[in-house]
Amino acid sequence: MNELPQIPEDRIKAASQGLRAIAHELRLSVLCLLLERPMCVHELIEATGAAQSNLSQHLSKMRMLGILENEKRGQEVIYRIANPAFADLVHALKFIYCPEMCVAPKGEG
Amino acid sequence: MNELPQIPEDRIKAASQGLRAIAHELRLSVLCLLLERPMCVHELIEATGAAQSNLSQHLSKMRMLGILENEKRGQEVIYRIANPAFADLVHALKFIYCPEMCVAPKGEG
DNA sequence: TAATTATATTAGCAACATGTAATATTATAT
DNA sequence: ATATAATATTACATGTTGCTAATATAATTA
């Protein structure tokens, strides 16, 4: 009678895994920062105030999940968002949780 | 020099909490179902195949977080999405993880 | 080569999340 | 009142996650 749209299990699994990957204060902060531009680890440390080892582990986790990618530049390692889907998601989140930061990006009237 | 847009800590906290709330296969499935229409618990049980107690706990969690709301109707309890932000989020997810389910909602040509 | 800087890895513990089983509650019907 | 159906709650065992501290690696400089 009512045809509910069954979402395939593997999609649900992938989506919830993706969500879990960003559902963490520090990881989300990092993603918001990287939304602006790629950054090296110590910039991220400074901006977030996280402990080096801790941040490194979170970066590593996100890299393994394909969310971030990195590039070595001298002794620095520069991280950026690898998967545009996650950039979209984080943008959507900013719209929801920080609407005032999403209007009128620069200049005014 | 570079003015990074600092996102307030409480927003990050709220957003990551919201994400955690839906970053679970069963909870996400439920949200996708409720995106279509409100449903009572045994419909959700049937549609998801979850154990009654288990589902009930997840519903309760989402209700306490303000994601869902419910209404008693006889001995049934009908759940619906209470917070439109979460409907938006789940929609965004569907676009990312199930694009083919998001085009041409009904009819064609 | 030794010291320094930048980053990664490992180990271990504490906190939290999840599922199941059992039980409780509430409404309806007999 | 009893039985049944629908849902909620509790307790507990297990698994997962996250943090810190310590250590390792790699590049740079002296």
mmCIF file of C-alpha atoms (C1' of nucleotides) in Angstrom:
data_model
loop_
_atom_site.group_PDB
_atom_site.id
_atom_site.type_symbol
_atom_site.label_atom_id
_atom_site.label_comp_id
_atom_site.label_asym_id
_atom_site.label_seq_id
_atom_site.Cartn_x
_atom_site.Cartn_y
_atom_site.Cartn_z
ATOM 1 C CA MET A 1 0.000 0.000 0.000
ATOM 2 C CA ASN A 2 2.556 2.533 1.105
ATOM 3 C CA GLU A 3 5.792 2.008 -0.728
ATOM 4 C CA LEU A 4 8.491 3.156 1.658
ATOM 5 C CA PRO A 5 11.691 3.941 -0.166
ATOM 6 C CA GLN A 6 14.070 1.311 1.186
ATOM 7 C CA ILE A 7 17.558 2.731 1.379
ATOM 8 C CA PRO A 8 20.123 0.007 0.703
ATOM 9 C CA GLU A 9 21.905 -1.211 3.776
ATOM 10 C CA ASP A 10 25.354 -0.513 2.391
ATOM 11 C CA ARG A 11 24.466 3.135 1.802
ATOM 12 C CA ILE A 12 23.251 3.488 5.343
ATOM 13 C CA LYS A 13 26.413 1.845 6.543
ATOM 14 C CA ALA A 14 28.619 4.138 4.467
ATOM 15 C CA ALA A 15 26.720 7.239 5.481
ATOM 16 C CA SER A 16 26.769 6.464 9.170
ATOM 17 C CA GLN A 17 30.457 5.678 8.982
ATOM 18 C CA GLY A 18 31.057 8.984 7.273
ATOM 19 C CA LEU A 19 29.082 10.749 9.943
ATOM 20 C CA ARG A 20 30.924 9.030 12.741
ATOM 21 C CA ALA A 21 34.145 10.160 11.116
ATOM 22 C CA ILE A 22 33.244 13.818 11.510
ATOM 23 C CA ALA A 23 31.127 13.565 14.642
ATOM 24 C CA HIS A 24 33.885 14.651 16.946
ATOM 25 C CA GLU A 25 34.687 18.131 18.158
ATOM 26 C CA LEU A 26 38.322 18.099 17.213
ATOM 27 C CA ARG A 27 37.835 16.428 13.842
ATOM 28 C CA LEU A 28 35.004 18.776 13.000
ATOM 29 C CA SER A 29 37.082 21.794 13.990
ATOM 30 C CA VAL A 30 39.858 20.602 11.732
ATOM 31 C CA LEU A 31 37.462 20.145 8.855
ATOM 32 C CA CYS A 32 36.063 23.627 9.335
ATOM 33 C CA LEU A 33 39.570 25.030 9.263
ATOM 34 C CA LEU A 34 40.520 23.050 6.175
ATOM 35 C CA LEU A 35 37.370 24.300 4.503
ATOM 36 C CA GLU A 36 39.187 27.624 4.260
ATOM 37 C CA ARG A 37 42.511 26.378 2.955
ATOM 38 C CA PRO A 38 45.005 23.533 3.296
ATOM 39 C CA MET A 39 47.120 23.720 6.422
ATOM 40 C CA CYS A 40 50.077 22.016 7.946
ATOM 41 C CA VAL A 41 49.882 20.169 11.217
ATOM 42 C CA HIS A 42 51.332 22.801 13.480
ATOM 43 C CA GLU A 43 48.918 25.380 12.142
ATOM 44 C CA LEU A 44 46.117 23.026 13.057
ATOM 45 C CA ILE A 45 47.651 22.431 16.465
ATOM 46 C CA GLU A 46 47.842 26.142 17.071
ATOM 47 C CA ALA A 47 44.339 26.848 15.814
ATOM 48 C CA THR A 48 42.696 24.053 17.765
ATOM 49 C CA GLY A 49 44.879 23.950 20.847
ATOM 50 C CA ALA A 50 44.951 20.174 20.664
ATOM 51 C CA ALA A 51 47.837 18.033 21.833
ATOM 52 C CA GLN A 52 50.166 17.040 19.026
ATOM 53 C CA SER A 53 49.752 13.307 19.392
ATOM 54 C CA ASN A 54 46.040 13.569 19.727
ATOM 55 C CA LEU A 55 45.604 15.704 16.642
ATOM 56 C CA SER A 56 47.950 13.515 14.678
ATOM 57 C CA GLN A 57 45.831 10.499 15.456
ATOM 58 C CA HIS A 58 42.683 12.222 14.308
ATOM 59 C CA LEU A 59 44.329 13.401 11.113
ATOM 60 C CA SER A 60 45.530 9.898 10.471
ATOM 61 C CA LYS A 61 42.066 8.490 11.010
ATOM 62 C CA MET A 62 40.489 10.936 8.596
ATOM 63 C CA ARG A 63 43.183 10.290 6.052
ATOM 64 C CA MET A 64 42.625 6.557 6.209
ATOM 65 C CA LEU A 65 38.939 7.136 5.653
ATOM 66 C CA GLY A 66 39.620 9.156 2.528
ATOM 67 C CA ILE A 67 38.328 12.374 4.043
ATOM 68 C CA LEU A 68 41.692 14.107 4.073
ATOM 69 C CA GLU A 69 44.789 13.864 1.982
ATOM 70 C CA ASN A 70 48.245 15.198 2.740
ATOM 71 C CA GLU A 71 51.386 16.274 1.029
ATOM 72 C CA LYS A 72 54.845 16.499 2.505
ATOM 73 C CA ARG A 73 56.590 19.798 2.118
ATOM 74 C CA GLY A 74 59.986 19.815 3.698
ATOM 75 C CA GLN A 75 59.443 18.683 7.250
ATOM 76 C CA GLU A 76 55.908 19.945 7.272
ATOM 77 C CA VAL A 77 52.895 17.964 6.204
ATOM 78 C CA ILE A 78 50.059 19.819 4.613
ATOM 79 C CA TYR A 79 46.558 18.484 4.967
ATOM 80 C CA ARG A 80 43.529 19.238 2.857
ATOM 81 C CA ILE A 81 40.033 17.902 2.399
ATOM 82 C CA ALA A 82 40.205 15.111 -0.157
ATOM 83 C CA ASN A 83 36.565 14.247 -0.525
ATOM 84 C CA PRO A 84 34.264 17.041 -1.696
ATOM 85 C CA ALA A 85 31.296 15.218 -0.207
ATOM 86 C CA PHE A 86 32.671 15.994 3.216
ATOM 87 C CA ALA A 87 33.274 19.606 2.337
ATOM 88 C CA ASP A 88 29.596 19.729 1.334
ATOM 89 C CA LEU A 89 28.547 18.108 4.558
ATOM 90 C CA VAL A 90 30.572 20.460 6.681
ATOM 91 C CA HIS A 91 29.176 23.385 4.751
ATOM 92 C CA ALA A 92 25.662 22.106 5.380
ATOM 93 C CA LEU A 93 26.510 21.883 9.055
ATOM 94 C CA LYS A 94 27.802 25.425 9.115
ATOM 95 C CA PHE A 95 24.553 26.592 7.581
ATOM 96 C CA ILE A 96 22.648 24.832 10.312
ATOM 97 C CA TYR A 97 24.808 25.596 13.309
ATOM 98 C CA CYS A 98 26.498 28.842 12.261
ATOM 99 C CA PRO A 99 24.132 30.558 9.851
ATOM 100 C CA GLU A 100 25.559 33.987 10.593
ATOM 101 C CA MET A 101 28.952 32.838 9.329
ATOM 102 C CA CYS A 102 27.481 31.732 6.023
ATOM 103 C CA VAL A 103 26.015 34.980 4.714
ATOM 104 C CA ALA A 104 27.943 37.781 3.018
ATOM 105 C CA PRO A 105 31.372 36.113 2.905
ATOM 106 C CA LYS A 106 33.313 39.406 2.519
ATOM 107 C CA GLY A 107 32.625 43.119 2.092
ATOM 108 C CA GLU A 108 29.131 44.510 2.575
ATOM 109 C CA GLY A 109 26.355 46.704 1.258
ATOM 110 C CA MET B 1 47.850 38.085 8.674
ATOM 111 C CA ASN B 2 45.360 35.382 7.725
ATOM 112 C CA GLU B 3 42.130 35.763 9.602
ATOM 113 C CA LEU B 4 40.819 32.274 10.075
ATOM 114 C CA PRO B 5 37.118 32.275 10.852
ATOM 115 C CA GLN B 6 37.056 30.918 14.371
ATOM 116 C CA ILE B 7 33.928 28.898 14.897
ATOM 117 C CA PRO B 8 32.714 29.254 18.487
ATOM 118 C CA GLU B 9 33.382 26.229 20.611
ATOM 119 C CA ASP B 10 29.777 25.809 21.635
ATOM 120 C CA ARG B 11 28.689 25.577 18.002
ATOM 121 C CA ILE B 12 31.269 22.932 17.316
ATOM 122 C CA LYS B 13 30.100 21.093 20.386
ATOM 123 C CA ALA B 14 26.470 21.286 19.369
ATOM 124 C CA ALA B 15 27.181 20.262 15.808
ATOM 125 C CA SER B 16 29.305 17.291 16.738
ATOM 126 C CA GLN B 17 26.714 16.194 19.245
ATOM 127 C CA GLY B 18 24.071 16.412 16.570
ATOM 128 C CA LEU B 19 26.211 14.394 14.232
ATOM 129 C CA ARG B 20 26.902 11.744 16.814
ATOM 130 C CA ALA B 21 23.191 11.479 17.359
ATOM 131 C CA ILE B 22 22.573 10.424 13.790
ATOM 132 C CA ALA B 23 25.869 8.643 13.146
ATOM 133 C CA HIS B 24 24.424 5.225 13.769
ATOM 134 C CA GLU B 25 22.999 2.806 11.267
ATOM 135 C CA LEU B 26 19.760 2.191 13.047
ATOM 136 C CA ARG B 27 19.145 5.797 14.007
ATOM 137 C CA LEU B 28 19.934 6.950 10.515
ATOM 138 C CA SER B 29 17.586 4.358 9.037
ATOM 139 C CA VAL B 30 14.844 5.558 11.308
ATOM 140 C CA LEU B 31 15.442 9.156 10.309
ATOM 141 C CA CYS B 32 15.320 8.256 6.639
ATOM 142 C CA LEU B 33 12.022 6.496 7.202
ATOM 143 C CA LEU B 34 10.583 9.395 9.169
ATOM 144 C CA LEU B 35 11.669 11.713 6.415
ATOM 145 C CA GLU B 36 8.779 10.214 4.451
ATOM 146 C CA ARG B 37 6.117 10.389 7.100
ATOM 147 C CA PRO B 38 5.517 9.971 10.825
ATOM 148 C CA MET B 39 5.365 6.351 11.934
ATOM 149 C CA CYS B 40 4.548 4.354 14.985
ATOM 150 C CA VAL B 41 7.080 2.157 16.693
ATOM 151 C CA HIS B 42 5.986 -1.156 15.294
ATOM 152 C CA GLU B 43 6.139 0.181 11.776
ATOM 153 C CA LEU B 44 9.705 1.197 12.455
ATOM 154 C CA ILE B 45 10.448 -2.182 13.960
ATOM 155 C CA GLU B 46 9.074 -3.888 10.906
ATOM 156 C CA ALA B 47 10.845 -1.613 8.452
ATOM 157 C CA THR B 48 14.215 -1.828 10.154
ATOM 158 C CA GLY B 49 14.133 -5.347 11.536
ATOM 159 C CA ALA B 50 15.520 -4.075 14.819
ATOM 160 C CA ALA B 51 14.756 -5.598 18.193
ATOM 161 C CA GLN B 52 12.001 -3.800 20.035
ATOM 162 C CA SER B 53 14.025 -2.832 23.065
ATOM 163 C CA ASN B 54 16.935 -1.724 21.004
ATOM 164 C CA LEU B 55 14.863 0.476 18.733
ATOM 165 C CA SER B 56 12.986 1.897 21.665
ATOM 166 C CA GLN B 57 16.235 2.981 23.253
ATOM 167 C CA HIS B 58 17.390 4.711 20.124
ATOM 168 C CA LEU B 59 14.073 6.482 19.717
ATOM 169 C CA SER B 60 14.257 7.597 23.288
ATOM 170 C CA LYS B 61 17.760 8.932 22.802
ATOM 171 C CA MET B 62 16.777 10.920 19.739
ATOM 172 C CA ARG B 63 13.727 12.267 21.474
ATOM 173 C CA MET B 64 15.748 13.449 24.424
ATOM 174 C CA LEU B 65 18.072 15.236 22.047
ATOM 175 C CA GLY B 66 15.165 17.052 20.452
ATOM 176 C CA ILE B 67 15.592 15.295 17.125
ATOM 177 C CA LEU B 68 12.320 13.410 17.321
ATOM 178 C CA GLU B 69 9.017 14.068 18.950
ATOM 179 C CA ASN B 70 6.202 11.646 19.594
ATOM 180 C CA GLU B 71 2.505 11.570 20.132
ATOM 181 C CA LYS B 72 0.516 8.861 21.785
ATOM 182 C CA ARG B 73 -2.399 7.526 19.790
ATOM 183 C CA GLY B 74 -4.230 4.786 21.611
ATOM 184 C CA GLN B 75 -1.596 2.270 22.549
ATOM 185 C CA GLU B 76 0.602 3.255 19.674
ATOM 186 C CA VAL B 77 3.203 5.977 19.789
ATOM 187 C CA ILE B 78 3.837 7.927 16.658
ATOM 188 C CA TYR B 79 7.253 9.414 16.047
ATOM 189 C CA ARG B 80 8.199 12.223 13.747
ATOM 190 C CA ILE B 81 11.194 14.413 13.106
ATOM 191 C CA ALA B 82 10.933 17.397 15.423
ATOM 192 C CA ASN B 83 13.892 19.420 14.316
ATOM 193 C CA PRO B 84 13.896 20.519 10.673
ATOM 194 C CA ALA B 85 17.682 20.955 10.838
ATOM 195 C CA PHE B 86 17.994 17.212 11.098
ATOM 196 C CA ALA B 87 15.631 16.650 8.218
ATOM 197 C CA ASP B 88 17.896 18.958 6.214
ATOM 198 C CA LEU B 89 20.969 17.085 7.301
ATOM 199 C CA VAL B 90 19.516 13.712 6.422
ATOM 200 C CA HIS B 91 18.433 15.071 3.073
ATOM 201 C CA ALA B 92 21.960 16.327 2.459
ATOM 202 C CA LEU B 93 23.223 12.869 3.301
ATOM 203 C CA LYS B 94 20.808 11.258 0.907
ATOM 204 C CA PHE B 95 22.073 13.525 -1.828
ATOM 205 C CA ILE B 96 25.601 12.436 -1.096
ATOM 206 C CA TYR B 97 25.113 8.755 -0.464
ATOM 207 C CA CYS B 98 21.976 8.011 -2.481
ATOM 208 C CA PRO B 99 21.885 10.531 -5.324
ATOM 209 C CA GLU B 100 19.758 8.303 -7.511
ATOM 210 C CA MET B 101 16.998 8.367 -4.905
ATOM 211 C CA CYS B 102 16.936 12.152 -4.900
ATOM 212 C CA VAL B 103 16.081 12.922 -8.517
ATOM 213 C CA ALA B 104 12.609 12.934 -10.070
ATOM 214 C CA PRO B 105 10.556 12.223 -6.930
ATOM 215 C CA LYS B 106 7.450 11.055 -8.815
ATOM 216 C CA GLY B 107 6.246 10.726 -12.389
ATOM 217 C CA GLU B 108 8.508 11.547 -15.339
ATOM 218 C CA GLY B 109 8.706 13.409 -18.693
ATOM 219 C "C1'" DT C 1 77.231 13.741 13.617
ATOM 220 C "C1'" DA C 2 74.416 15.945 17.061
ATOM 221 C "C1'" DA C 3 70.671 18.930 18.001
ATOM 222 C "C1'" DT C 4 66.282 20.606 16.722
ATOM 223 C "C1'" DT C 5 61.805 20.782 14.589
ATOM 224 C "C1'" DA C 6 57.748 18.554 12.666
ATOM 225 C "C1'" DT C 7 55.034 14.687 12.623
ATOM 226 C "C1'" DA C 8 53.711 9.766 13.439
ATOM 227 C "C1'" DT C 9 53.130 5.592 16.131
ATOM 228 C "C1'" DT C 10 52.316 2.655 20.107
ATOM 229 C "C1'" DA C 11 50.556 1.242 24.525
ATOM 230 C "C1'" DG C 12 47.423 1.460 28.048
ATOM 231 C "C1'" DC C 13 43.714 3.158 30.504
ATOM 232 C "C1'" DA C 14 39.246 5.521 31.200
ATOM 233 C "C1'" DA C 15 34.918 6.795 29.275
ATOM 234 C "C1'" DC C 16 31.229 5.961 26.438
ATOM 235 C "C1'" DA C 17 28.094 3.433 23.245
ATOM 236 C "C1'" DT C 18 25.570 -0.652 21.944
ATOM 237 C "C1'" DG C 19 22.895 -4.913 22.096
ATOM 238 C "C1'" DT C 20 20.287 -8.439 24.635
ATOM 239 C "C1'" DA C 21 17.409 -10.164 28.077
ATOM 240 C "C1'" DA C 22 14.330 -9.376 31.516
ATOM 241 C "C1'" DT C 23 10.869 -6.612 33.423
ATOM 242 C "C1'" DA C 24 7.645 -2.712 33.731
ATOM 243 C "C1'" DT C 25 4.003 0.231 32.049
ATOM 244 C "C1'" DT C 26 -0.101 1.529 29.576
ATOM 245 C "C1'" DA C 27 -4.085 0.867 26.659
ATOM 246 C "C1'" DT C 28 -7.504 -2.201 24.767
ATOM 247 C "C1'" DA C 29 -10.494 -6.014 24.594
ATOM 248 C "C1'" DT C 30 -12.960 -9.892 26.780
ATOM 249 C "C1'" DA D 1 -10.189 -8.733 36.611
ATOM 250 C "C1'" DT D 2 -7.380 -11.066 32.961
ATOM 251 C "C1'" DA D 3 -5.187 -11.334 28.753
ATOM 252 C "C1'" DT D 4 -2.934 -9.213 25.086
ATOM 253 C "C1'" DA D 5 -0.605 -5.722 22.377
ATOM 254 C "C1'" DA D 6 2.458 -1.740 22.124
ATOM 255 C "C1'" DT D 7 6.061 0.546 24.075
ATOM 256 C "C1'" DA D 8 9.520 1.863 27.712
ATOM 257 C "C1'" DT D 9 13.021 0.982 31.152
ATOM 258 C "C1'" DT D 10 16.794 -1.297 33.583
ATOM 259 C "C1'" DA D 11 20.850 -4.047 34.188
ATOM 260 C "C1'" DC D 12 24.666 -5.965 32.473
ATOM 261 C "C1'" DA D 13 28.309 -7.661 29.389
ATOM 262 C "C1'" DT D 14 30.991 -6.255 25.523
ATOM 263 C "C1'" DG D 15 33.069 -3.434 22.279
ATOM 264 C "C1'" DT D 16 34.626 1.014 20.658
ATOM 265 C "C1'" DT D 17 36.645 5.547 21.142
ATOM 266 C "C1'" DG D 18 39.609 9.051 22.841
ATOM 267 C "C1'" DC D 19 43.231 10.837 25.603
ATOM 268 C "C1'" DT D 20 47.959 11.006 27.507
ATOM 269 C "C1'" DA D 21 52.607 9.783 27.811
ATOM 270 C "C1'" DA D 22 56.334 7.849 25.801
ATOM 271 C "C1'" DT D 23 58.861 6.782 21.874
ATOM 272 C "C1'" DA D 24 59.990 6.736 16.953
ATOM 273 C "C1'" DT D 25 60.911 8.683 12.418
ATOM 274 C "C1'" DA D 26 62.278 12.128 9.130
ATOM 275 C "C1'" DA D 27 63.959 16.599 7.598
ATOM 276 C "C1'" DT D 28 66.845 20.569 8.716
ATOM 277 C "C1'" DT D 29 70.568 22.980 10.563
ATOM 278 C "C1'" DA D 30 74.930 23.671 12.935
#
